[in-house]
PDB file of C-alpha atoms in Angstrom:
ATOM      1  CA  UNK A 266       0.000   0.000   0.000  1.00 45.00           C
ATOM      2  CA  UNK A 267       2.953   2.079   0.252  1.00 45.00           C
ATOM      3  CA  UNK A 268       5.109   3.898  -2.294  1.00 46.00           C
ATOM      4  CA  UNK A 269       8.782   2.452  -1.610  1.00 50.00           C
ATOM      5  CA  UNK A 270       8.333   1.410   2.627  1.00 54.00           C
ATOM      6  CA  UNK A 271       8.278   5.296   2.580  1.00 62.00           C
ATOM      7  CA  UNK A 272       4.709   5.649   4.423  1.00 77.00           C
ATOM      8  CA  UNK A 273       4.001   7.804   1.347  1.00 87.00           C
ATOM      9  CA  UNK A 274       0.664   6.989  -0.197  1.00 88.00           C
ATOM     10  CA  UNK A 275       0.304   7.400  -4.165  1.00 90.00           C
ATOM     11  CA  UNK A 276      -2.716   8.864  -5.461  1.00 91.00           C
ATOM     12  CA  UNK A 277      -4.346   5.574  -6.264  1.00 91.00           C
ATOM     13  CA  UNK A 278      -3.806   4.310  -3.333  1.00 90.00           C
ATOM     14  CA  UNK A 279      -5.372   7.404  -1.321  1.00 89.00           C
ATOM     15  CA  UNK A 280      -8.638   7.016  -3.260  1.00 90.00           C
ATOM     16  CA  UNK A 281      -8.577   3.536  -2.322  1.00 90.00           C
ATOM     17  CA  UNK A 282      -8.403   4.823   0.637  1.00 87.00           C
ATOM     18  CA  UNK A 283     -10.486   7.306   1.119  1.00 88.00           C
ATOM     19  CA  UNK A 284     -13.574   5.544  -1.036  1.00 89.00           C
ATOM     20  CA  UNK A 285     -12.871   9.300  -3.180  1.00 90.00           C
ATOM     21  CA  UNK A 286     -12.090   9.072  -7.326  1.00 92.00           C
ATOM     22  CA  UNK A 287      -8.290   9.798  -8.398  1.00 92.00           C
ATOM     23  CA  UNK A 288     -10.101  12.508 -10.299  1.00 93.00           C
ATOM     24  CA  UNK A 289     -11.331  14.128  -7.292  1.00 92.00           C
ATOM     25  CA  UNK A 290      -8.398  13.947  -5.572  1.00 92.00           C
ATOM     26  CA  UNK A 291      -6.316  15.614  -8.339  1.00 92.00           C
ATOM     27  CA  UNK A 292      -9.064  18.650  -8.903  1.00 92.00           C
ATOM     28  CA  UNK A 293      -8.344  19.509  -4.944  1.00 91.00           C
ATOM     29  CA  UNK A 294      -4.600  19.306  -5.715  1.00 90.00           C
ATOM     30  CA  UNK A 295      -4.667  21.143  -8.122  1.00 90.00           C
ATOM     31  CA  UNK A 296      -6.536  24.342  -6.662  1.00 88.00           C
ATOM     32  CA  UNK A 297      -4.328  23.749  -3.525  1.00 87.00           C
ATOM     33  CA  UNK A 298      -5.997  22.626  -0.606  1.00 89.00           C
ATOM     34  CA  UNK A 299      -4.881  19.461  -0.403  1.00 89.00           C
ATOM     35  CA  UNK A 300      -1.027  19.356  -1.882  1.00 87.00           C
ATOM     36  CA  UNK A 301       1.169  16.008  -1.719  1.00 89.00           C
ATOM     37  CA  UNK A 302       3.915  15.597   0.797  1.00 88.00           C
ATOM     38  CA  UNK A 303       6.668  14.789  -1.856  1.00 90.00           C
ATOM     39  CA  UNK A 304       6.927  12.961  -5.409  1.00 88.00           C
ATOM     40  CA  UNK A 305       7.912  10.033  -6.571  1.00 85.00           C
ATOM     41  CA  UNK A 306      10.801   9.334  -8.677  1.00 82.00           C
ATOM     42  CA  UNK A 307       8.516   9.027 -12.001  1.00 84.00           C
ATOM     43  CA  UNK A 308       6.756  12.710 -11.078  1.00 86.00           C
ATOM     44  CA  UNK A 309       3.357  11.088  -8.968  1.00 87.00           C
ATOM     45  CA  UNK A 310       2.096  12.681  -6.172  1.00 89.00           C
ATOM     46  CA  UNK A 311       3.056  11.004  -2.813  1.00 91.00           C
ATOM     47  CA  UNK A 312       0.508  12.554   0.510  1.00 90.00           C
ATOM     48  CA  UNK A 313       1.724  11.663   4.196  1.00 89.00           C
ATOM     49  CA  UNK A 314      -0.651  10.787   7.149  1.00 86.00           C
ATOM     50  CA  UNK A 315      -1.187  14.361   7.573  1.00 86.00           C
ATOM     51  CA  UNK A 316      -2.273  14.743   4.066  1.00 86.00           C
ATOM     52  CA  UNK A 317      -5.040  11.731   4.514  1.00 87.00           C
ATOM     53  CA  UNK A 318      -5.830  13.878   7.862  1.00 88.00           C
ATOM     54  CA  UNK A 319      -6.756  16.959   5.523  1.00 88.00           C
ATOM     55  CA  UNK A 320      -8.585  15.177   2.645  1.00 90.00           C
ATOM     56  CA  UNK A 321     -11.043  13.914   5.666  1.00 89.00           C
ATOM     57  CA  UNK A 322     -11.657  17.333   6.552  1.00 89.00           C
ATOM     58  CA  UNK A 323     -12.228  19.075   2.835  1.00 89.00           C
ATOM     59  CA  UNK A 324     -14.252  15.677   1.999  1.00 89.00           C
ATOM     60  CA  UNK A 325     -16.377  16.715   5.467  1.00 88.00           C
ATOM     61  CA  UNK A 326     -16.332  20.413   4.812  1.00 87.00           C
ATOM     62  CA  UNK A 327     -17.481  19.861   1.247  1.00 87.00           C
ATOM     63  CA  UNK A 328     -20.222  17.154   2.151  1.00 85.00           C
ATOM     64  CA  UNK A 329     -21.672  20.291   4.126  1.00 83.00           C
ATOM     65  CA  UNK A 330     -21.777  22.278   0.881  1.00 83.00           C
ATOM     66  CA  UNK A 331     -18.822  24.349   1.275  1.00 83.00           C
ATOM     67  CA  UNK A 332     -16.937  26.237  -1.453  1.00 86.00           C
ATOM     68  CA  UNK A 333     -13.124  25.580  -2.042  1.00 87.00           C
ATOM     69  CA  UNK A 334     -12.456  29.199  -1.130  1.00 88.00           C
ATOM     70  CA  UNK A 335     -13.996  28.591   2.335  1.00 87.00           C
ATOM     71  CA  UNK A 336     -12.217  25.314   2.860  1.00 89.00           C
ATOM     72  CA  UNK A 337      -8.814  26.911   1.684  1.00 88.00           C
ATOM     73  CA  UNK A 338      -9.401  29.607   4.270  1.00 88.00           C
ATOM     74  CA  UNK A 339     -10.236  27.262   7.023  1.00 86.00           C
ATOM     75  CA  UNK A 340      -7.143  25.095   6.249  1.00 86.00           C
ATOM     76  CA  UNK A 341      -4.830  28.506   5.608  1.00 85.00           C
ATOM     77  CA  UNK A 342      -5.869  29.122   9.638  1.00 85.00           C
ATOM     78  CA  UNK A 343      -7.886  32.122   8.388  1.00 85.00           C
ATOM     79  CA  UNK A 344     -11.419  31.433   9.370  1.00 85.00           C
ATOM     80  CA  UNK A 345     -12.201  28.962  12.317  1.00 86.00           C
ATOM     81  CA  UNK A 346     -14.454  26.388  11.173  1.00 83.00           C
ATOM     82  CA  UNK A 347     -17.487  27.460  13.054  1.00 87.00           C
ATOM     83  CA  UNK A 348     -17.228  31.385  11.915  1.00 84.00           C
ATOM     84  CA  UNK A 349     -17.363  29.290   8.303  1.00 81.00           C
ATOM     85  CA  UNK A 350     -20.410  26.595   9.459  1.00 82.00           C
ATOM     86  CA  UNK A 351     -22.049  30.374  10.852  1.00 84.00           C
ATOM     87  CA  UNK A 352     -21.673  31.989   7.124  1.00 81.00           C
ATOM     88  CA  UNK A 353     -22.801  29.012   5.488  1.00 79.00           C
ATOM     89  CA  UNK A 354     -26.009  28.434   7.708  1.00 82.00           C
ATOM     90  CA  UNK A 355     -26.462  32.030   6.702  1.00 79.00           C
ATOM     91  CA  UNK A 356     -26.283  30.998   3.305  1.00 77.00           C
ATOM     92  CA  UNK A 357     -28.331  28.008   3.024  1.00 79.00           C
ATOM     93  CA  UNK A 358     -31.328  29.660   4.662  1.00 77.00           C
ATOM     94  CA  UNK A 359     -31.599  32.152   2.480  1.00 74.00           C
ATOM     95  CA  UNK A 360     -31.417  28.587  -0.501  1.00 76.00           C
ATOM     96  CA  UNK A 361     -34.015  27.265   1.539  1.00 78.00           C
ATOM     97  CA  UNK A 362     -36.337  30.568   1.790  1.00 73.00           C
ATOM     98  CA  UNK A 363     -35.683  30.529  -2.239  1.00 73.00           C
ATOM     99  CA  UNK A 364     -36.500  27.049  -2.891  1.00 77.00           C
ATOM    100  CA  UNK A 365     -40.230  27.140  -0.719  1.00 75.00           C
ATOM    101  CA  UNK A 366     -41.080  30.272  -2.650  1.00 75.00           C
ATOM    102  CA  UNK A 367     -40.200  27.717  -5.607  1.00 77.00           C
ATOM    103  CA  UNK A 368     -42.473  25.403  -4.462  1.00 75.00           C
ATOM    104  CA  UNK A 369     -44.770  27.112  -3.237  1.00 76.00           C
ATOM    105  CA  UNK A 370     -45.246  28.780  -7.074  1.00 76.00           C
ATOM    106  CA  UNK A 371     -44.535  25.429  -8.734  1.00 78.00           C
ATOM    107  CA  UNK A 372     -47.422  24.285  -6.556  1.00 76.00           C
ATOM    108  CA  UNK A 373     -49.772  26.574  -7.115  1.00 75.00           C
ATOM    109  CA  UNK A 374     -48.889  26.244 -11.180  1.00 78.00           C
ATOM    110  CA  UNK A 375     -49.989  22.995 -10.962  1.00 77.00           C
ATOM    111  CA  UNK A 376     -53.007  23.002  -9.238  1.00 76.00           C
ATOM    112  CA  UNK A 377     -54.108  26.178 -11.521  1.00 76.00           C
ATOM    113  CA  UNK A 378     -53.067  24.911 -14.829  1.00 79.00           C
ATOM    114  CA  UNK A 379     -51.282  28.352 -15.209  1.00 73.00           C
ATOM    115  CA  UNK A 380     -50.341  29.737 -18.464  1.00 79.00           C
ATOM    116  CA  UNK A 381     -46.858  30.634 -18.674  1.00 80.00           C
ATOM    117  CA  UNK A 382     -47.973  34.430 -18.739  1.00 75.00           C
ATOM    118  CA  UNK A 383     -49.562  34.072 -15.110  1.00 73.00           C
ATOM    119  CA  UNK A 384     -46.391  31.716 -13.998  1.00 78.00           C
ATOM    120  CA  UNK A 385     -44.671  34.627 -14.600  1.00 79.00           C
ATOM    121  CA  UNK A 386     -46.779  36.648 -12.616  1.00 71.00           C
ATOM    122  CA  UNK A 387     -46.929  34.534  -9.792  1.00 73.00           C
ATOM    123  CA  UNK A 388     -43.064  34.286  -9.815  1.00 78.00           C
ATOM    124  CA  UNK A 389     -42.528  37.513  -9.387  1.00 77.00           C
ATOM    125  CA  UNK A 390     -45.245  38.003  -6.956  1.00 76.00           C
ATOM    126  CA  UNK A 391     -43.688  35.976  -4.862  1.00 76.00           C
ATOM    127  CA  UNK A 392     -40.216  37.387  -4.720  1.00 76.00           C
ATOM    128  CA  UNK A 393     -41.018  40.422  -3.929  1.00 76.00           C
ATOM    129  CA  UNK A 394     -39.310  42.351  -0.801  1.00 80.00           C
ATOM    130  CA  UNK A 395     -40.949  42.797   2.091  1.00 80.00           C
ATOM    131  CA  UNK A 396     -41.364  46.975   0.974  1.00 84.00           C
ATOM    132  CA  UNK A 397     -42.540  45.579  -2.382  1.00 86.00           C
ATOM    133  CA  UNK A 398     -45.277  43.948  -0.789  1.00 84.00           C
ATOM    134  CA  UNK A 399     -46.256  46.785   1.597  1.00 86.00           C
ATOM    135  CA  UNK A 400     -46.356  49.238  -0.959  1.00 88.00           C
ATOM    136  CA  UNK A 401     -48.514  46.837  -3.220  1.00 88.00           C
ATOM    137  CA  UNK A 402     -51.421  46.841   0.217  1.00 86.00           C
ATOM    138  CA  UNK A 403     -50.605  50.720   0.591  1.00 89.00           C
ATOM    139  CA  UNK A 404     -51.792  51.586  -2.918  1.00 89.00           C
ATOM    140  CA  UNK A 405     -55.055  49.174  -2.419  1.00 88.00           C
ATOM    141  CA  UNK A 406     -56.269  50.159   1.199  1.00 87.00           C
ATOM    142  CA  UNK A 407     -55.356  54.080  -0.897  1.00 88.00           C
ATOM    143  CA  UNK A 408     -57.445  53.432  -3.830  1.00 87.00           C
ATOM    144  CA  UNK A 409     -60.288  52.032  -1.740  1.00 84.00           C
ATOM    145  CA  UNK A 410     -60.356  54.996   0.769  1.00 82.00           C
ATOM    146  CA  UNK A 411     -59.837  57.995  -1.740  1.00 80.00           C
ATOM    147  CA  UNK A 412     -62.508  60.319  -1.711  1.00 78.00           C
ATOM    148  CA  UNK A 413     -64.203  58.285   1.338  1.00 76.00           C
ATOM    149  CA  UNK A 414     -63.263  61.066   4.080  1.00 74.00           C
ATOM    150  CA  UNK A 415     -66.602  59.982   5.796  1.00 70.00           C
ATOM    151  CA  UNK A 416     -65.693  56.749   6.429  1.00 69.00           C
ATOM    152  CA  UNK A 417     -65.352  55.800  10.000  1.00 66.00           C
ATOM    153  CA  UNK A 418     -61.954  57.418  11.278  1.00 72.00           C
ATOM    154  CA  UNK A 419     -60.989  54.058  12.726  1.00 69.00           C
ATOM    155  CA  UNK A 420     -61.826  51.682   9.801  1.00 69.00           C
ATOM    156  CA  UNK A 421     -59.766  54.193   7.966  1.00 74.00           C
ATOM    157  CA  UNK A 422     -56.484  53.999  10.383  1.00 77.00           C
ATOM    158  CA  UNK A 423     -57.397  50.435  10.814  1.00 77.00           C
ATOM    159  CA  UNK A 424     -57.226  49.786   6.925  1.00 78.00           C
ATOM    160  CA  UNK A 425     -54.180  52.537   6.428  1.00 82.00           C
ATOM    161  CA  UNK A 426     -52.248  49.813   9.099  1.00 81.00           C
ATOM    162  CA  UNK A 427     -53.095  46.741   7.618  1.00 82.00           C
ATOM    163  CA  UNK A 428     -49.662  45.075   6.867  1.00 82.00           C
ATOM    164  CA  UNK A 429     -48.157  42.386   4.879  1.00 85.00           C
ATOM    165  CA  UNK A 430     -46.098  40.597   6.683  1.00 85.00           C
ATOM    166  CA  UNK A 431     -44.450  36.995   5.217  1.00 82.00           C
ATOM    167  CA  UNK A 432     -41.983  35.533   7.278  1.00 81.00           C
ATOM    168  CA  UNK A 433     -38.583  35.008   6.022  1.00 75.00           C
ATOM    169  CA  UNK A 434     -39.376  31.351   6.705  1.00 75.00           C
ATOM    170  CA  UNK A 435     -42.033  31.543   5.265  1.00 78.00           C
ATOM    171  CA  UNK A 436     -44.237  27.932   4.673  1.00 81.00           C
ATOM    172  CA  UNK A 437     -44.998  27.398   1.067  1.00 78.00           C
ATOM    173  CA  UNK A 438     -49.033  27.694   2.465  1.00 83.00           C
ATOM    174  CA  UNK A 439     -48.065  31.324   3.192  1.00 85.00           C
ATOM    175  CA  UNK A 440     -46.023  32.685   0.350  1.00 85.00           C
ATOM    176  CA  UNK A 441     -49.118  30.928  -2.392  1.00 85.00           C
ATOM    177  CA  UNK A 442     -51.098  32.705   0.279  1.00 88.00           C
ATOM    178  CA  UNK A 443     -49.612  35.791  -0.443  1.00 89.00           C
ATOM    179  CA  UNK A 444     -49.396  35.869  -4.591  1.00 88.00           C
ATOM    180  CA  UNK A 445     -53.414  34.928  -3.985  1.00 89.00           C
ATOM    181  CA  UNK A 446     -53.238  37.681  -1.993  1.00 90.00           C
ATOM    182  CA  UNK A 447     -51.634  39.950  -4.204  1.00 89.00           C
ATOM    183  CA  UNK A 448     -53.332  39.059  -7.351  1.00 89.00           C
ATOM    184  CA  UNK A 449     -56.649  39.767  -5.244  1.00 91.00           C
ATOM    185  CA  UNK A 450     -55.792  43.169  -4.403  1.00 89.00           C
ATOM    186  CA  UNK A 451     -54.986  44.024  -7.706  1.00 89.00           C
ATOM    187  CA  UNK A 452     -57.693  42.971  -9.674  1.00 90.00           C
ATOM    188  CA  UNK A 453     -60.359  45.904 -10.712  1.00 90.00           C
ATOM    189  CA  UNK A 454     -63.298  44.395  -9.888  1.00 89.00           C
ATOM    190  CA  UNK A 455     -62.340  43.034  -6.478  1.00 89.00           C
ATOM    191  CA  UNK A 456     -61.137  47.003  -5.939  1.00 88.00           C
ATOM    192  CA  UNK A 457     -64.457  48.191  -6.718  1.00 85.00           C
ATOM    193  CA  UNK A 458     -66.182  45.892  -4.757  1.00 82.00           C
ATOM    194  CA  UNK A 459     -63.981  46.588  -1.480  1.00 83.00           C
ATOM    195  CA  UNK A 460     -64.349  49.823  -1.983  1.00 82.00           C
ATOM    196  CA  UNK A 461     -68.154  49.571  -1.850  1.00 77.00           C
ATOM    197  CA  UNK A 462     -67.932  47.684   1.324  1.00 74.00           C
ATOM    198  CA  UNK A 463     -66.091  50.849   2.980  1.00 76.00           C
ATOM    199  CA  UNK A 464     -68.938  53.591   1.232  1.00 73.00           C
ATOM    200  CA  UNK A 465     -71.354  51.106   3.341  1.00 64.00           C
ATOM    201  CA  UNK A 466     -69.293  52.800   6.381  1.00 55.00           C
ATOM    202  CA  UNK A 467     -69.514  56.504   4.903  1.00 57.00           C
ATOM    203  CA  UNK A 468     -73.430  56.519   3.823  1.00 50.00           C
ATOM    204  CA  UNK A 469     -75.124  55.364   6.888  1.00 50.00           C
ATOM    205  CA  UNK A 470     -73.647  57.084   9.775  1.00 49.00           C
ATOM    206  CA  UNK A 471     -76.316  59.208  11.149  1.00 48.00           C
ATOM    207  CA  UNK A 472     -74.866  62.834  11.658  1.00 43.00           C
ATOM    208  CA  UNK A 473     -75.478  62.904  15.575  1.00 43.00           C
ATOM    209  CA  UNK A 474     -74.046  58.937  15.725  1.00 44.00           C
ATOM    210  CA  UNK A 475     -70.592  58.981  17.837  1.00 38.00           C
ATOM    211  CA  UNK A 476     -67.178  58.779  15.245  1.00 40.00           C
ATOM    212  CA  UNK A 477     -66.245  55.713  15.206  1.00 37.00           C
ATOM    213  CA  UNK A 478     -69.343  53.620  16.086  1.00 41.00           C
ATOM    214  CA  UNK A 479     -70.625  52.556  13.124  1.00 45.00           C
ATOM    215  CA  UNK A 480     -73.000  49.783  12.406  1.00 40.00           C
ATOM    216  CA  UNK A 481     -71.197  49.021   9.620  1.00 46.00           C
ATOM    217  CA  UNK A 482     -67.740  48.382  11.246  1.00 51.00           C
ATOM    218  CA  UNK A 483     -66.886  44.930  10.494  1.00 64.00           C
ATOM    219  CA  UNK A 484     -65.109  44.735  14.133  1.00 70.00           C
ATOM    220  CA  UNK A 485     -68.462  45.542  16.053  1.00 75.00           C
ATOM    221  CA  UNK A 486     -70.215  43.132  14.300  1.00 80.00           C
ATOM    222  CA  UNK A 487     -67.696  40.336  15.193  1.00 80.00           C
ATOM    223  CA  UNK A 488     -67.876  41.255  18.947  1.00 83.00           C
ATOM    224  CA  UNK A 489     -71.541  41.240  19.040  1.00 86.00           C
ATOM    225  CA  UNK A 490     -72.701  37.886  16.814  1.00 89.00           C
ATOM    226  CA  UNK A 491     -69.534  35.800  17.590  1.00 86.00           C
ATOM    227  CA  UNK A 492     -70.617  35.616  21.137  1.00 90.00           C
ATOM    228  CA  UNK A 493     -74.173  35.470  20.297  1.00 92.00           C
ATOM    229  CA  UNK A 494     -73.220  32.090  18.250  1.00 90.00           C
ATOM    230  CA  UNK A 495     -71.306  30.667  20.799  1.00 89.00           C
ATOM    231  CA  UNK A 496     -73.891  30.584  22.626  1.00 91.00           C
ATOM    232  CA  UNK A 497     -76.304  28.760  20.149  1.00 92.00           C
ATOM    233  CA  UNK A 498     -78.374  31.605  19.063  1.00 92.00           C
ATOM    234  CA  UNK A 499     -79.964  30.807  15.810  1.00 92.00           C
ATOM    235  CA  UNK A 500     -80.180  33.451  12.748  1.00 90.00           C
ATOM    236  CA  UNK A 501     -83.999  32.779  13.271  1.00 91.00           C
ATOM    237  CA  UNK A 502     -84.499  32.868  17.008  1.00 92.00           C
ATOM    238  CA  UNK A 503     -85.964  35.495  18.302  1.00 90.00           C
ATOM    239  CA  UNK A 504     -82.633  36.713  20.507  1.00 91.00           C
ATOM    240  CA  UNK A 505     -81.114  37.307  17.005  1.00 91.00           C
ATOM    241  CA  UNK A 506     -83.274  40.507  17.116  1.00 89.00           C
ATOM    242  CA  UNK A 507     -81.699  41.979  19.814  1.00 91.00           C
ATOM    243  CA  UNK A 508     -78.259  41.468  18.067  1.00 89.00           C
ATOM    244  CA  UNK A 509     -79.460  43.028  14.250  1.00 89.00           C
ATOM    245  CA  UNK A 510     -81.207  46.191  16.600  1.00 88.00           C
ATOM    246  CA  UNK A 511     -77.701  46.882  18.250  1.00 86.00           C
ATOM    247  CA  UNK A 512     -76.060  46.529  15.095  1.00 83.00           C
ATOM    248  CA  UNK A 513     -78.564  48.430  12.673  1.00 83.00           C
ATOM    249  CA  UNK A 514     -80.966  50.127  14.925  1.00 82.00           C
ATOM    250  CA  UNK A 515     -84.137  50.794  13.308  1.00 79.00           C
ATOM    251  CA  UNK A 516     -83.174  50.518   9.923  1.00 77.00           C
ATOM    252  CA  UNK A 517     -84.828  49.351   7.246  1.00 78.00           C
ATOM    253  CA  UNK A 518     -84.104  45.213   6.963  1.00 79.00           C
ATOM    254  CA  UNK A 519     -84.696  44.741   3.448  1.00 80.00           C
ATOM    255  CA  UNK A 520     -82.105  47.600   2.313  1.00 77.00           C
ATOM    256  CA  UNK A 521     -79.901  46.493   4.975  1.00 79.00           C
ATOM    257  CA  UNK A 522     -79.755  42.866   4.062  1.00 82.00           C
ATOM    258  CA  UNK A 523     -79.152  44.227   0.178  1.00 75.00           C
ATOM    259  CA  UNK A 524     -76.601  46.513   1.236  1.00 71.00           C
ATOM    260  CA  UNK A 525     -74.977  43.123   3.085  1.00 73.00           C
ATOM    261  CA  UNK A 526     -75.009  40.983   0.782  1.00 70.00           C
ATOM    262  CA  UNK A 527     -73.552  43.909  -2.102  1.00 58.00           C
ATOM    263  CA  UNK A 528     -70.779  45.153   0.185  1.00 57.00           C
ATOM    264  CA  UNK A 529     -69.800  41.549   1.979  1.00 64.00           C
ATOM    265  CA  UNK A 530     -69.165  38.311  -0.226  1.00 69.00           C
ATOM    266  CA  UNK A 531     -67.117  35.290  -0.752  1.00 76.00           C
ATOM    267  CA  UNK A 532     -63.886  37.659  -2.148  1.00 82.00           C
ATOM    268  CA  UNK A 533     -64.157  39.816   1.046  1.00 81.00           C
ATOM    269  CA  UNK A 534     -64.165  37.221   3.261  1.00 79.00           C
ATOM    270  CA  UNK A 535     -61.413  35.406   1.367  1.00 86.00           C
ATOM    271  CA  UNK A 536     -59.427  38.704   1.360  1.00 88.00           C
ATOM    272  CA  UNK A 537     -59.538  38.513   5.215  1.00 84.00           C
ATOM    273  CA  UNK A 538     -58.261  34.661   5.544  1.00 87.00           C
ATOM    274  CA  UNK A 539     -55.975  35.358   3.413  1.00 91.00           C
ATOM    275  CA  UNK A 540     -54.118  38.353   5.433  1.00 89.00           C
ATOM    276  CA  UNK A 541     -54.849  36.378   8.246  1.00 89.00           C
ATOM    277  CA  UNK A 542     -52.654  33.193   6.529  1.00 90.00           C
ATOM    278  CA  UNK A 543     -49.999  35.375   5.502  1.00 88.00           C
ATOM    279  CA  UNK A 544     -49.272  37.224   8.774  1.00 89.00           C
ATOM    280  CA  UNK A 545     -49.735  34.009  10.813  1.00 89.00           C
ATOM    281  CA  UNK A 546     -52.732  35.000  12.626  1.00 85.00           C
ATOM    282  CA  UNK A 547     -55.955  33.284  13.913  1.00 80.00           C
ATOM    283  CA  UNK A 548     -58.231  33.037  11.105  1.00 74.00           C
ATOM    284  CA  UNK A 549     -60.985  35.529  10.879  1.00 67.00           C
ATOM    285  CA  UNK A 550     -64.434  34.675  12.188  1.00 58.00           C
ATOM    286  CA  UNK A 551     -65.903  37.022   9.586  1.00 66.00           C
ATOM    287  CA  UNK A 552     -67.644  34.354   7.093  1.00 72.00           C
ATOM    288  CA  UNK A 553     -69.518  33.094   9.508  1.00 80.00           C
ATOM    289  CA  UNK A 554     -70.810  35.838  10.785  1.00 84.00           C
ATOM    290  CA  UNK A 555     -71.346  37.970   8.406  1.00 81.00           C
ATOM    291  CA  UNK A 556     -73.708  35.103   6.851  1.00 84.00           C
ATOM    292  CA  UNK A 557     -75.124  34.645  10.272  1.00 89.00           C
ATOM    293  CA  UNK A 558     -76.336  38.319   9.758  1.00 88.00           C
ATOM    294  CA  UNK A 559     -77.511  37.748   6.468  1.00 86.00           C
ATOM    295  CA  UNK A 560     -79.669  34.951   7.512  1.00 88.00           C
ATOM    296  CA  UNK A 561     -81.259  36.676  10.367  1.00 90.00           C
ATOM    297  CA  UNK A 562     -82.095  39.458   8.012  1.00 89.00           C
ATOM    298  CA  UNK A 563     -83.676  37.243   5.518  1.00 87.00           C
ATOM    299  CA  UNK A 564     -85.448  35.869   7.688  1.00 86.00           C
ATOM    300  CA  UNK A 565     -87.086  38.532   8.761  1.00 81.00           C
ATOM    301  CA  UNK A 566     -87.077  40.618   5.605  1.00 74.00           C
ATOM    302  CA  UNK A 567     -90.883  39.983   4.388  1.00 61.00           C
ATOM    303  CA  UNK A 568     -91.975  41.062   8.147  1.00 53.00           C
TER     304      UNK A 568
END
């Protein structure tokens, strides 16, 4: 196994060795991080104990996906090992962040059938930076409040503060999520139809009504039907009645429930999950209420 008694392995006999090719061997020879002890009388490359010591290492240190530059620099002595494995963890989650936002488009490519046009889309929708994105919900909750200065003052704030915010690990859930998201927010017609949800807030406020106490603020109906569900209230019981009066007063319930059902749909509630999904928080009870409402009013409609 040795060249010549000399302990001196040849380069054959090191892959042997090792379990690496000759060819593999060579390439790290040649860019110099793993150079033979001495040479043998016909010109072949002779490495020393220390030398099969070193190949371990770069074999290890490349297994873990380091470049030759980084090995060279921990076997120079100029980086420790661990200030490398810290810059290449570094590294690789920022590949792994990548590849789920690969998924996560591939995914939703092939559950779509997407054209190549909208793969595009999506791609890019995806990558965006975190500014990207908040600008993108900036210029939406904008559109849908311009002109709309009666709104009430704290659906306005509320909807000026609603953020984007993907995590940098971000599950592949999330980031399709968030191009459904995006694509939502950017299409016309769901635009025009959010933005009638908000007038909703702006036309019915009576004059001597307290700012910010409007029947038509999403939040306040939440805290009054969740509870009134929870505790097995029907849309047709008569209790429901004392839930539409604090919500609507004594409006009329046949232009309410049309006003409901124009201003709150599928899209809107979907809009809601969807933020929810993206910024990792509890799903909205919205759906179900909202339709909870629109039951109770139908059912009492024709009175």
């Amino acid at each position: 196994m040795f060249e010549d008694g000399t302990g001196l392995l040849t380069i054959g006999e090191l892959a042997r060795a090792s379990g690496l090719s000759v060819r593999t061997i060579r390439y790290w020879s040649d860019e110099g991080v793993l150079s033979p002890a001495a040479r043998s009388s016909g010109g072949y490359r002779l490495y020393d104990p220390d030398g099969v010591v070193r190949l371990e290492l770069i074999r290890t240190l490349r297994e873990l996906g380091l470049g030759l530059a980084q090995v060279r620099e921990v076997l120079a002595g100029e980086r420790t090992v661990a200030e490398v494995a810290e810059t290449h963890v570094a590294a690789l989650d920022a590949q792994i962040r990548s590849l789920k936002v690969t998924r996560a488009v591939l995914s939703t490519v092939a559950r779509r059938g997407s054209t190549a046009k909208e793969t595009t889309l999506m791609n890019k929708l995806a990558r965006l930076s975190a500014a990207e994105r908040q600008r993108i919900m900036a210029e939406f909750v904008a559109e849908t409040l311009h002109g709309l200065d009666a709104v009430d003052p704290g659906l306005q704030d509320r909807m000026r503060r609603t953020a984007v915010h993907l995590a940098e690990d971000a599950t592949p859930e999330e980031v399709d999520a968030w191009v459904e998201l995006a694509e939502l927010i950017q299409d016309p017609a769901f635009r025009e139809r959010m933005r009638r949800a908000v007038e909703f807030n702006a036309g019915e406020r009576r004059p001597a009504e307290p700012r910010g106490r409007s029947p038509w603020f999403a939040e306040r109906l939440v805290e009054l039907v969740a509870p009134a569900r929870e505790r097995g209230v029907g849309p047709t019981a008569p209790e429901a009645e004392e839930v539409l009066g604090a919500l609507f007063g004594d409006a009329d319930r046949g232009e309410v429930l049309e006003r409901m059902t124009a201003g709150f749909d599928e899209r809107v509630a979907r809009y809601r999950e969807l933020l929810a999904i993206v910024n990792r928080q509890p799903a909205p009870p919205h759906a179900e209420d909202f339709a909870w409402v629109v039951a109770a009013l139908r059912a009492r409609a024709g009175r």
